[in-house]
JSON list of C-alpha atoms in Angstrom, two decimals:
[
{"chain": "A", "resi": 1, "resn": "MET", "atom": "CA", "xyz": [11.09, -30.13, 0.84]},
{"chain": "A", "resi": 2, "resn": "TRP", "atom": "CA", "xyz": [12.75, -27.49, -0.80]},
{"chain": "A", "resi": 3, "resn": "ILE", "atom": "CA", "xyz": [8.86, -25.95, -2.12]},
{"chain": "A", "resi": 4, "resn": "ALA", "atom": "CA", "xyz": [7.64, -26.18, 1.90]},
{"chain": "A", "resi": 5, "resn": "ALA", "atom": "CA", "xyz": [11.08, -24.00, 2.99]},
{"chain": "A", "resi": 6, "resn": "ALA", "atom": "CA", "xyz": [10.17, -21.34, 0.11]},
{"chain": "A", "resi": 7, "resn": "ALA", "atom": "CA", "xyz": [6.03, -21.08, 0.60]},
{"chain": "A", "resi": 8, "resn": "VAL", "atom": "CA", "xyz": [7.82, -21.05, 4.51]},
{"chain": "A", "resi": 9, "resn": "MET", "atom": "CA", "xyz": [9.89, -17.96, 3.54]},
{"chain": "A", "resi": 10, "resn": "LEU", "atom": "CA", "xyz": [6.76, -16.24, 2.05]},
{"chain": "A", "resi": 11, "resn": "VAL", "atom": "CA", "xyz": [4.80, -16.42, 3.97]},
{"chain": "A", "resi": 12, "resn": "PHE", "atom": "CA", "xyz": [7.25, -14.48, 6.83]},
{"chain": "A", "resi": 13, "resn": "VAL", "atom": "CA", "xyz": [8.38, -11.44, 4.25]},
{"chain": "A", "resi": 14, "resn": "LEU", "atom": "CA", "xyz": [5.01, -11.02, 3.21]},
{"chain": "A", "resi": 15, "resn": "GLY", "atom": "CA", "xyz": [3.96, -10.70, 7.13]},
{"chain": "A", "resi": 16, "resn": "LEU", "atom": "CA", "xyz": [6.66, -8.73, 8.05]},
{"chain": "A", "resi": 17, "resn": "ALA", "atom": "CA", "xyz": [6.15, -6.61, 5.08]},
{"chain": "A", "resi": 18, "resn": "SER", "atom": "CA", "xyz": [2.89, -6.27, 6.51]},
{"chain": "A", "resi": 19, "resn": "ALA", "atom": "CA", "xyz": [3.72, -5.56, 10.29]},
{"chain": "A", "resi": 20, "resn": "ILE", "atom": "CA", "xyz": [5.75, -3.16, 8.99]},
{"chain": "A", "resi": 21, "resn": "GLY", "atom": "CA", "xyz": [3.61, -1.10, 6.95]},
{"chain": "A", "resi": 22, "resn": "ARG", "atom": "CA", "xyz": [1.21, -1.70, 9.73]},
{"chain": "A", "resi": 23, "resn": "ALA", "atom": "CA", "xyz": [3.78, 0.15, 12.15]},
{"chain": "A", "resi": 24, "resn": "ARG", "atom": "CA", "xyz": [4.60, 2.81, 10.07]},
{"chain": "A", "resi": 25, "resn": "LYS", "atom": "CA", "xyz": [1.20, 4.16, 10.51]},
{"chain": "A", "resi": 26, "resn": "GLY", "atom": "CA", "xyz": [1.23, 4.23, 14.21]},
{"chain": "A", "resi": 27, "resn": "GLN", "atom": "CA", "xyz": [-0.32, 0.78, 14.28]},
{"chain": "A", "resi": 28, "resn": "TRP", "atom": "CA", "xyz": [1.63, -1.20, 16.94]},
{"chain": "A", "resi": 29, "resn": "TRP", "atom": "CA", "xyz": [-0.77, -3.41, 17.97]},
{"chain": "A", "resi": 30, "resn": "THR", "atom": "CA", "xyz": [-1.91, -4.40, 14.93]},
{"chain": "A", "resi": 31, "resn": "ALA", "atom": "CA", "xyz": [1.53, -4.96, 13.84]},
{"chain": "A", "resi": 32, "resn": "GLY", "atom": "CA", "xyz": [2.03, -6.96, 16.65]},
{"chain": "A", "resi": 33, "resn": "SER", "atom": "CA", "xyz": [-1.30, -9.43, 15.70]},
{"chain": "A", "resi": 34, "resn": "VAL", "atom": "CA", "xyz": [0.43, -9.70, 12.77]},
{"chain": "A", "resi": 35, "resn": "LEU", "atom": "CA", "xyz": [4.15, -10.41, 13.09]},
{"chain": "A", "resi": 36, "resn": "LEU", "atom": "CA", "xyz": [3.64, -12.82, 16.15]},
{"chain": "A", "resi": 37, "resn": "PRO", "atom": "CA", "xyz": [1.69, -15.18, 14.76]},
{"chain": "A", "resi": 38, "resn": "VAL", "atom": "CA", "xyz": [3.57, -15.62, 11.51]},
{"chain": "A", "resi": 39, "resn": "LEU", "atom": "CA", "xyz": [6.58, -15.91, 13.72]},
{"chain": "A", "resi": 40, "resn": "GLY", "atom": "CA", "xyz": [4.67, -18.34, 15.85]},
{"chain": "A", "resi": 41, "resn": "ILE", "atom": "CA", "xyz": [4.12, -20.42, 12.27]},
{"chain": "A", "resi": 42, "resn": "VAL", "atom": "CA", "xyz": [7.53, -20.23, 11.22]},
{"chain": "A", "resi": 43, "resn": "GLY", "atom": "CA", "xyz": [8.52, -21.51, 15.06]},
{"chain": "A", "resi": 44, "resn": "ILE", "atom": "CA", "xyz": [5.94, -24.52, 14.65]},
{"chain": "A", "resi": 45, "resn": "LEU", "atom": "CA", "xyz": [7.06, -25.37, 11.53]},
{"chain": "A", "resi": 46, "resn": "LEU", "atom": "CA", "xyz": [10.73, -25.74, 12.55]},
{"chain": "A", "resi": 47, "resn": "GLY", "atom": "CA", "xyz": [9.44, -27.54, 15.47]},
{"chain": "A", "resi": 48, "resn": "CYS", "atom": "CA", "xyz": [7.86, -30.73, 13.01]},
{"chain": "A", "resi": 49, "resn": "VAL", "atom": "CA", "xyz": [10.56, -30.46, 10.99]},
{"chain": "A", "resi": 50, "resn": "ALA", "atom": "CA", "xyz": [13.40, -30.94, 13.40]},
{"chain": "A", "resi": 51, "resn": "ARG", "atom": "CA", "xyz": [11.69, -33.64, 15.68]},
{"chain": "A", "resi": 52, "resn": "GLN", "atom": "CA", "xyz": [14.36, -33.80, 18.33]},
{"chain": "A", "resi": 53, "resn": "SER", "atom": "CA", "xyz": [13.39, -30.19, 19.34]},
{"chain": "A", "resi": 54, "resn": "THR", "atom": "CA", "xyz": [9.80, -29.74, 20.69]},
{"chain": "A", "resi": 55, "resn": "SER", "atom": "CA", "xyz": [10.84, -26.01, 21.93]},
{"chain": "A", "resi": 56, "resn": "PHE", "atom": "CA", "xyz": [10.43, -24.65, 19.08]},
{"chain": "A", "resi": 57, "resn": "PHE", "atom": "CA", "xyz": [7.22, -26.13, 18.44]},
{"chain": "A", "resi": 58, "resn": "TRP", "atom": "CA", "xyz": [6.10, -24.47, 22.25]},
{"chain": "A", "resi": 59, "resn": "LEU", "atom": "CA", "xyz": [7.65, -21.22, 21.31]},
{"chain": "A", "resi": 60, "resn": "GLY", "atom": "CA", "xyz": [5.84, -21.30, 17.70]},
{"chain": "A", "resi": 61, "resn": "CYS", "atom": "CA", "xyz": [2.45, -21.52, 20.38]},
{"chain": "A", "resi": 62, "resn": "LEU", "atom": "CA", "xyz": [3.50, -19.25, 22.49]},
{"chain": "A", "resi": 63, "resn": "PHE", "atom": "CA", "xyz": [3.92, -16.69, 20.13]},
{"chain": "A", "resi": 64, "resn": "VAL", "atom": "CA", "xyz": [0.88, -17.32, 17.90]},
{"chain": "A", "resi": 65, "resn": "ALA", "atom": "CA", "xyz": [-1.04, -16.94, 21.81]},
{"chain": "A", "resi": 66, "resn": "ALA", "atom": "CA", "xyz": [0.88, -13.37, 22.17]},
{"chain": "A", "resi": 67, "resn": "GLY", "atom": "CA", "xyz": [-0.60, -12.82, 19.00]},
{"chain": "A", "resi": 68, "resn": "PHE", "atom": "CA", "xyz": [-4.60, -13.56, 19.46]},
{"chain": "A", "resi": 69, "resn": "GLY", "atom": "CA", "xyz": [-3.52, -11.16, 22.78]},
{"chain": "A", "resi": 70, "resn": "ALA", "atom": "CA", "xyz": [-2.17, -8.43, 19.94]},
{"chain": "A", "resi": 71, "resn": "GLU", "atom": "CA", "xyz": [-5.16, -8.65, 18.28]},
{"chain": "A", "resi": 72, "resn": "ALA", "atom": "CA", "xyz": [-7.76, -8.26, 21.38]},
{"chain": "A", "resi": 73, "resn": "MET", "atom": "CA", "xyz": [-5.58, -5.79, 22.30]},
{"chain": "A", "resi": 74, "resn": "ALA", "atom": "CA", "xyz": [-5.63, -3.90, 19.20]},
{"chain": "A", "resi": 75, "resn": "CYS", "atom": "CA", "xyz": [-9.22, -4.48, 18.69]},
{"chain": "A", "resi": 76, "resn": "TRP", "atom": "CA", "xyz": [-9.82, -3.32, 22.36]},
{"chain": "A", "resi": 77, "resn": "ARG", "atom": "CA", "xyz": [-8.08, 0.36, 21.93]},
{"chain": "A", "resi": 78, "resn": "THR", "atom": "CA", "xyz": [-9.88, 1.15, 18.67]},
{"chain": "A", "resi": 79, "resn": "ARG", "atom": "CA", "xyz": [-13.07, 0.64, 20.40]},
{"chain": "A", "resi": 80, "resn": "THR", "atom": "CA", "xyz": [-15.38, 4.18, 20.94]},
{"chain": "A", "resi": 81, "resn": "PRO", "atom": "CA", "xyz": [-16.68, 3.70, 24.39]},
{"chain": "A", "resi": 82, "resn": "ARG", "atom": "CA", "xyz": [-20.08, 3.96, 24.62]},
{"chain": "A", "resi": 83, "resn": "SER", "atom": "CA", "xyz": [-20.16, 7.58, 26.43]},
{"chain": "A", "resi": 84, "resn": "GLU", "atom": "CA", "xyz": [-18.57, 9.16, 23.35]},
{"chain": "A", "resi": 85, "resn": "LYS", "atom": "CA", "xyz": [-20.56, 8.42, 21.07]},
{"chain": "A", "resi": 86, "resn": "VAL", "atom": "CA", "xyz": [-22.22, 10.80, 18.50]},
{"chain": "A", "resi": 87, "resn": "VAL", "atom": "CA", "xyz": [-26.43, 10.51, 18.27]},
{"chain": "A", "resi": 88, "resn": "GLN", "atom": "CA", "xyz": [-27.07, 11.48, 14.46]}
]
């Protein structure tokens, strides 16, 4: 049990460090797409451990879905519009 808790905390700390690094570069959507799924995984695991509480599980699923949405926004915002592409 302690190994699983340590692994979850390690994933959380590494994801948080990566999100902070992205946010310091001004890549807010990318930072959100890293941090939200990590928080979602922590919530899902808490929901699985505390079998009585399914609210952590569904909150974790919501965070993971929001992370995918933030990833889509980051991808959409970094695309170059077809009218601005330079032909060489």
